[in-house]
């Protein structure tokens, strides 16, 4: 059922230009995305912090991090306007590559994408440190996807990604930010 759900969501992703092609038969399931030559935001984060100082990111690194956040939010806006929910926003699903304006961040991996209007029950899928705890609570209660605003959960995850990039730590570790 999950693969069939993903296949239906991939029709919408194709119309939005987020993927090129997909297919679901009894023997196979695949989707084709644009290849982004680059590195994960996790690796980029390590490099940003290595170039910073003892107090964290300096101005150029912070500017780059906020640019990646801007790109991530712009992509999520495309998903949400198209009625889709990514469901697994995390640094390893963001690829950073060179582009005319410097570096750009691209959200990848459609493995959990689903329609915001799905009649399926919420699941606790996604990556723990970037998954909204409220979504987990609702999933455990058996709430249906279409009964909630799934965009909120992607936005929560995007905020957790921004925190992880700026702090080089997970928000769930409970430490206060060093950013002044």
PDB file of C-alpha atoms in Angstrom:
ATOM      1  CA  UNK A   1       0.000   0.000   0.000  1.00  0.00           C
ATOM      2  CA  UNK A   2       2.842   2.428   0.740  1.00  0.00           C
ATOM      3  CA  UNK A   3       4.317   1.989  -2.742  1.00  0.00           C
ATOM      4  CA  UNK A   4       0.905   2.550  -4.367  1.00  0.00           C
ATOM      5  CA  UNK A   5       0.478   5.701  -2.242  1.00  0.00           C
ATOM      6  CA  UNK A   6       3.913   6.920  -3.295  1.00  0.00           C
ATOM      7  CA  UNK A   7       3.116   6.203  -6.938  1.00  0.00           C
ATOM      8  CA  UNK A   8      -0.003   8.388  -6.769  1.00  0.00           C
ATOM      9  CA  UNK A   9       1.955  11.161  -5.093  1.00  0.00           C
ATOM     10  CA  UNK A  10       4.641  10.846  -7.742  1.00  0.00           C
ATOM     11  CA  UNK A  11       2.054  11.725 -10.421  1.00  0.00           C
ATOM     12  CA  UNK A  12       1.702  15.081  -8.689  1.00  0.00           C
ATOM     13  CA  UNK A  13       5.487  15.386  -8.267  1.00  0.00           C
ATOM     14  CA  UNK A  14       5.909  14.822 -12.003  1.00  0.00           C
ATOM     15  CA  UNK A  15       3.349  17.536 -12.833  1.00  0.00           C
ATOM     16  CA  UNK A  16       5.274  19.903 -10.540  1.00  0.00           C
ATOM     17  CA  UNK A  17       8.565  19.093 -12.274  1.00  0.00           C
ATOM     18  CA  UNK A  18      10.078  17.578  -9.120  1.00  0.00           C
ATOM     19  CA  UNK A  19      10.704  14.246 -10.883  1.00  0.00           C
ATOM     20  CA  UNK A  20      11.045  13.253 -14.542  1.00  0.00           C
ATOM     21  CA  UNK A  21       9.372   9.857 -14.602  1.00  0.00           C
ATOM     22  CA  UNK A  22       8.067   7.009 -12.453  1.00  0.00           C
ATOM     23  CA  UNK A  23       6.499   3.608 -12.902  1.00  0.00           C
ATOM     24  CA  UNK A  24       4.733   1.019 -10.791  1.00  0.00           C
ATOM     25  CA  UNK A  25       4.130  -2.499 -12.068  1.00  0.00           C
ATOM     26  CA  UNK A  26       3.891  -5.893 -10.417  1.00  0.00           C
ATOM     27  CA  UNK A  27       7.634  -6.313 -10.902  1.00  0.00           C
ATOM     28  CA  UNK A  28       9.100  -2.894 -10.243  1.00  0.00           C
ATOM     29  CA  UNK A  29       8.725   0.540  -8.750  1.00  0.00           C
ATOM     30  CA  UNK A  30      10.985   3.449  -9.597  1.00  0.00           C
ATOM     31  CA  UNK A  31      11.155   7.189  -9.980  1.00  0.00           C
ATOM     32  CA  UNK A  32      13.696   9.338 -11.799  1.00  0.00           C
ATOM     33  CA  UNK A  33      14.907  12.654 -10.411  1.00  0.00           C
ATOM     34  CA  UNK A  34      17.387  15.150 -11.742  1.00  0.00           C
ATOM     35  CA  UNK A  35      20.910  14.187 -10.728  1.00  0.00           C
ATOM     36  CA  UNK A  36      22.404  16.829  -8.461  1.00  0.00           C
ATOM     37  CA  UNK A  37      26.201  16.630  -8.319  1.00  0.00           C
ATOM     38  CA  UNK A  38      27.142  17.758  -4.871  1.00  0.00           C
ATOM     39  CA  UNK A  39      27.337  16.737  -1.262  1.00  0.00           C
ATOM     40  CA  UNK A  40      24.829  16.314   1.528  1.00  0.00           C
ATOM     41  CA  UNK A  41      24.007  19.245   3.745  1.00  0.00           C
ATOM     42  CA  UNK A  42      25.392  17.128   6.624  1.00  0.00           C
ATOM     43  CA  UNK A  43      28.852  17.130   5.038  1.00  0.00           C
ATOM     44  CA  UNK A  44      28.525  20.796   4.048  1.00  0.00           C
ATOM     45  CA  UNK A  45      27.640  21.621   7.667  1.00  0.00           C
ATOM     46  CA  UNK A  46      30.856  19.968   8.906  1.00  0.00           C
ATOM     47  CA  UNK A  47      32.852  22.043   6.398  1.00  0.00           C
ATOM     48  CA  UNK A  48      31.072  25.271   7.381  1.00  0.00           C
ATOM     49  CA  UNK A  49      31.900  24.681  11.040  1.00  0.00           C
ATOM     50  CA  UNK A  50      35.491  23.713  10.267  1.00  0.00           C
ATOM     51  CA  UNK A  51      35.884  27.092   8.538  1.00  0.00           C
ATOM     52  CA  UNK A  52      34.259  28.941  11.441  1.00  0.00           C
ATOM     53  CA  UNK A  53      35.804  29.775  14.773  1.00  0.00           C
ATOM     54  CA  UNK A  54      35.355  28.576  18.368  1.00  0.00           C
ATOM     55  CA  UNK A  55      32.144  30.603  18.700  1.00  0.00           C
ATOM     56  CA  UNK A  56      30.515  28.849  15.734  1.00  0.00           C
ATOM     57  CA  UNK A  57      29.787  30.058  12.245  1.00  0.00           C
ATOM     58  CA  UNK A  58      31.148  33.409  11.216  1.00  0.00           C
ATOM     59  CA  UNK A  59      29.313  35.789   8.876  1.00  0.00           C
ATOM     60  CA  UNK A  60      30.134  34.123   5.496  1.00  0.00           C
ATOM     61  CA  UNK A  61      29.309  30.630   6.787  1.00  0.00           C
ATOM     62  CA  UNK A  62      26.097  31.853   8.441  1.00  0.00           C
ATOM     63  CA  UNK A  63      25.082  33.592   5.207  1.00  0.00           C
ATOM     64  CA  UNK A  64      25.663  30.333   3.301  1.00  0.00           C
ATOM     65  CA  UNK A  65      23.644  28.350   5.876  1.00  0.00           C
ATOM     66  CA  UNK A  66      20.729  30.770   5.617  1.00  0.00           C
ATOM     67  CA  UNK A  67      20.907  30.542   1.822  1.00  0.00           C
ATOM     68  CA  UNK A  68      20.514  26.767   2.070  1.00  0.00           C
ATOM     69  CA  UNK A  69      17.529  27.296   4.369  1.00  0.00           C
ATOM     70  CA  UNK A  70      16.002  29.678   1.815  1.00  0.00           C
ATOM     71  CA  UNK A  71      16.419  27.092  -0.959  1.00  0.00           C
ATOM     72  CA  UNK A  72      14.927  24.348   1.221  1.00  0.00           C
ATOM     73  CA  UNK A  73      11.890  26.465   2.106  1.00  0.00           C
ATOM     74  CA  UNK A  74      11.358  27.450  -1.536  1.00  0.00           C
ATOM     75  CA  UNK A  75      11.323  23.779  -2.543  1.00  0.00           C
ATOM     76  CA  UNK A  76       8.948  22.896   0.286  1.00  0.00           C
ATOM     77  CA  UNK A  77       6.676  25.703  -0.884  1.00  0.00           C
ATOM     78  CA  UNK A  78       6.519  24.033  -4.311  1.00  0.00           C
ATOM     79  CA  UNK A  79       5.628  20.714  -2.675  1.00  0.00           C
ATOM     80  CA  UNK A  80       2.947  22.234  -0.471  1.00  0.00           C
ATOM     81  CA  UNK A  81       1.352  24.352  -3.216  1.00  0.00           C
ATOM     82  CA  UNK A  82       1.176  21.144  -5.251  1.00  0.00           C
ATOM     83  CA  UNK A  83      -0.569  19.270  -2.428  1.00  0.00           C
ATOM     84  CA  UNK A  84       2.435  17.163  -1.398  1.00  0.00           C
ATOM     85  CA  UNK A  85       4.174  16.508   1.892  1.00  0.00           C
ATOM     86  CA  UNK A  86       7.835  15.402   1.785  1.00  0.00           C
ATOM     87  CA  UNK A  87       7.808  13.789   5.261  1.00  0.00           C
ATOM     88  CA  UNK A  88      11.571  13.221   5.541  1.00  0.00           C
ATOM     89  CA  UNK A  89      13.255  16.634   5.511  1.00  0.00           C
ATOM     90  CA  UNK A  90      16.743  16.221   6.976  1.00  0.00           C
ATOM     91  CA  UNK A  91      20.300  17.311   6.105  1.00  0.00           C
ATOM     92  CA  UNK A  92      21.088  14.011   4.381  1.00  0.00           C
ATOM     93  CA  UNK A  93      18.154  14.615   1.997  1.00  0.00           C
ATOM     94  CA  UNK A  94      19.459  18.042   0.979  1.00  0.00           C
ATOM     95  CA  UNK A  95      22.209  18.139  -1.647  1.00  0.00           C
ATOM     96  CA  UNK A  96      24.368  21.254  -1.997  1.00  0.00           C
ATOM     97  CA  UNK A  97      25.897  22.004  -5.389  1.00  0.00           C
ATOM     98  CA  UNK A  98      27.432  24.933  -7.217  1.00  0.00           C
ATOM     99  CA  UNK A  99      25.012  27.200  -9.063  1.00  0.00           C
ATOM    100  CA  UNK A 100      25.251  30.664 -10.684  1.00  0.00           C
ATOM    101  CA  UNK A 101      24.519  32.401  -7.364  1.00  0.00           C
ATOM    102  CA  UNK A 102      27.132  30.420  -5.397  1.00  0.00           C
ATOM    103  CA  UNK A 103      25.816  27.226  -3.831  1.00  0.00           C
ATOM    104  CA  UNK A 104      22.268  25.938  -3.950  1.00  0.00           C
ATOM    105  CA  UNK A 105      20.483  23.364  -1.822  1.00  0.00           C
ATOM    106  CA  UNK A 106      18.205  20.769  -3.408  1.00  0.00           C
ATOM    107  CA  UNK A 107      15.724  18.590  -1.507  1.00  0.00           C
ATOM    108  CA  UNK A 108      15.879  14.984  -2.708  1.00  0.00           C
ATOM    109  CA  UNK A 109      14.496  11.537  -1.838  1.00  0.00           C
ATOM    110  CA  UNK A 110      10.815  11.032  -2.548  1.00  0.00           C
ATOM    111  CA  UNK A 111      10.650   7.831  -0.499  1.00  0.00           C
ATOM    112  CA  UNK A 112       8.006   9.108   1.958  1.00  0.00           C
ATOM    113  CA  UNK A 113       6.254  11.750  -0.160  1.00  0.00           C
ATOM    114  CA  UNK A 114       2.489  11.686   0.134  1.00  0.00           C
ATOM    115  CA  UNK A 115      -0.554  13.734  -0.675  1.00  0.00           C
ATOM    116  CA  UNK A 116      -1.689  16.242   1.924  1.00  0.00           C
ATOM    117  CA  UNK A 117      -5.218  14.969   1.231  1.00  0.00           C
ATOM    118  CA  UNK A 118      -4.432  11.287   1.752  1.00  0.00           C
ATOM    119  CA  UNK A 119      -7.012   9.181   3.586  1.00  0.00           C
ATOM    120  CA  UNK A 120      -4.236   7.025   5.056  1.00  0.00           C
ATOM    121  CA  UNK A 121      -3.406   7.093   8.753  1.00  0.00           C
ATOM    122  CA  UNK A 122      -0.434   9.210   9.772  1.00  0.00           C
ATOM    123  CA  UNK A 123       2.732   7.209  10.301  1.00  0.00           C
ATOM    124  CA  UNK A 124       5.791   7.826  12.427  1.00  0.00           C
ATOM    125  CA  UNK A 125       8.076   7.491   9.395  1.00  0.00           C
ATOM    126  CA  UNK A 126      10.843  10.011   8.963  1.00  0.00           C
ATOM    127  CA  UNK A 127      14.056  10.660  10.791  1.00  0.00           C
ATOM    128  CA  UNK A 128      13.821  10.941  14.549  1.00  0.00           C
ATOM    129  CA  UNK A 129      15.708  14.177  15.221  1.00  0.00           C
ATOM    130  CA  UNK A 130      13.865  16.019  12.442  1.00  0.00           C
ATOM    131  CA  UNK A 131      10.372  14.585  12.963  1.00  0.00           C
ATOM    132  CA  UNK A 132       7.778  16.758  14.718  1.00  0.00           C
ATOM    133  CA  UNK A 133       6.831  15.132  18.063  1.00  0.00           C
ATOM    134  CA  UNK A 134       3.249  16.321  17.550  1.00  0.00           C
ATOM    135  CA  UNK A 135       3.034  14.263  14.351  1.00  0.00           C
ATOM    136  CA  UNK A 136       4.155  11.183  16.274  1.00  0.00           C
ATOM    137  CA  UNK A 137       1.500  11.785  18.956  1.00  0.00           C
ATOM    138  CA  UNK A 138      -1.204  12.181  16.302  1.00  0.00           C
ATOM    139  CA  UNK A 139      -0.013   9.091  14.417  1.00  0.00           C
ATOM    140  CA  UNK A 140      -0.203   7.000  17.580  1.00  0.00           C
ATOM    141  CA  UNK A 141      -3.809   8.190  18.009  1.00  0.00           C
ATOM    142  CA  UNK A 142      -4.685   6.986  14.492  1.00  0.00           C
ATOM    143  CA  UNK A 143      -5.316  10.417  12.967  1.00  0.00           C
ATOM    144  CA  UNK A 144      -5.664  10.490   9.161  1.00  0.00           C
ATOM    145  CA  UNK A 145      -3.305  12.563   6.999  1.00  0.00           C
ATOM    146  CA  UNK A 146      -6.097  14.721   5.564  1.00  0.00           C
ATOM    147  CA  UNK A 147      -7.230  15.638   9.107  1.00  0.00           C
ATOM    148  CA  UNK A 148      -4.032  17.605   9.822  1.00  0.00           C
ATOM    149  CA  UNK A 149      -1.989  20.283   8.115  1.00  0.00           C
ATOM    150  CA  UNK A 150       0.992  18.194   7.023  1.00  0.00           C
ATOM    151  CA  UNK A 151       2.834  21.279   5.807  1.00  0.00           C
ATOM    152  CA  UNK A 152       3.445  22.162   9.464  1.00  0.00           C
ATOM    153  CA  UNK A 153       5.446  18.978   9.930  1.00  0.00           C
ATOM    154  CA  UNK A 154       7.703  19.728   6.939  1.00  0.00           C
ATOM    155  CA  UNK A 155       8.201  23.270   8.258  1.00  0.00           C
ATOM    156  CA  UNK A 156       9.100  21.899  11.709  1.00  0.00           C
ATOM    157  CA  UNK A 157      11.648  19.600  10.049  1.00  0.00           C
ATOM    158  CA  UNK A 158      13.061  22.513   8.025  1.00  0.00           C
ATOM    159  CA  UNK A 159      13.501  24.456  11.276  1.00  0.00           C
ATOM    160  CA  UNK A 160      15.282  21.469  12.794  1.00  0.00           C
ATOM    161  CA  UNK A 161      17.544  21.326   9.721  1.00  0.00           C
ATOM    162  CA  UNK A 162      18.397  25.023  10.068  1.00  0.00           C
ATOM    163  CA  UNK A 163      19.178  24.489  13.764  1.00  0.00           C
ATOM    164  CA  UNK A 164      21.367  21.485  12.914  1.00  0.00           C
ATOM    165  CA  UNK A 165      23.303  23.473  10.306  1.00  0.00           C
ATOM    166  CA  UNK A 166      23.833  26.525  12.505  1.00  0.00           C
ATOM    167  CA  UNK A 167      24.632  24.605  15.688  1.00  0.00           C
ATOM    168  CA  UNK A 168      26.188  21.446  14.170  1.00  0.00           C
ATOM    169  CA  UNK A 169      23.997  19.524  16.627  1.00  0.00           C
ATOM    170  CA  UNK A 170      20.506  18.077  16.833  1.00  0.00           C
ATOM    171  CA  UNK A 171      17.721  20.190  18.341  1.00  0.00           C
ATOM    172  CA  UNK A 172      16.703  17.196  20.472  1.00  0.00           C
ATOM    173  CA  UNK A 173      19.935  17.372  22.465  1.00  0.00           C
ATOM    174  CA  UNK A 174      18.346  20.080  24.631  1.00  0.00           C
ATOM    175  CA  UNK A 175      21.221  22.560  24.601  1.00  0.00           C
ATOM    176  CA  UNK A 176      20.681  26.280  24.210  1.00  0.00           C
ATOM    177  CA  UNK A 177      21.877  27.913  21.020  1.00  0.00           C
ATOM    178  CA  UNK A 178      25.233  29.663  21.071  1.00  0.00           C
ATOM    179  CA  UNK A 179      24.067  32.117  18.395  1.00  0.00           C
ATOM    180  CA  UNK A 180      23.998  35.701  19.665  1.00  0.00           C
TER     181      UNK A 180
END
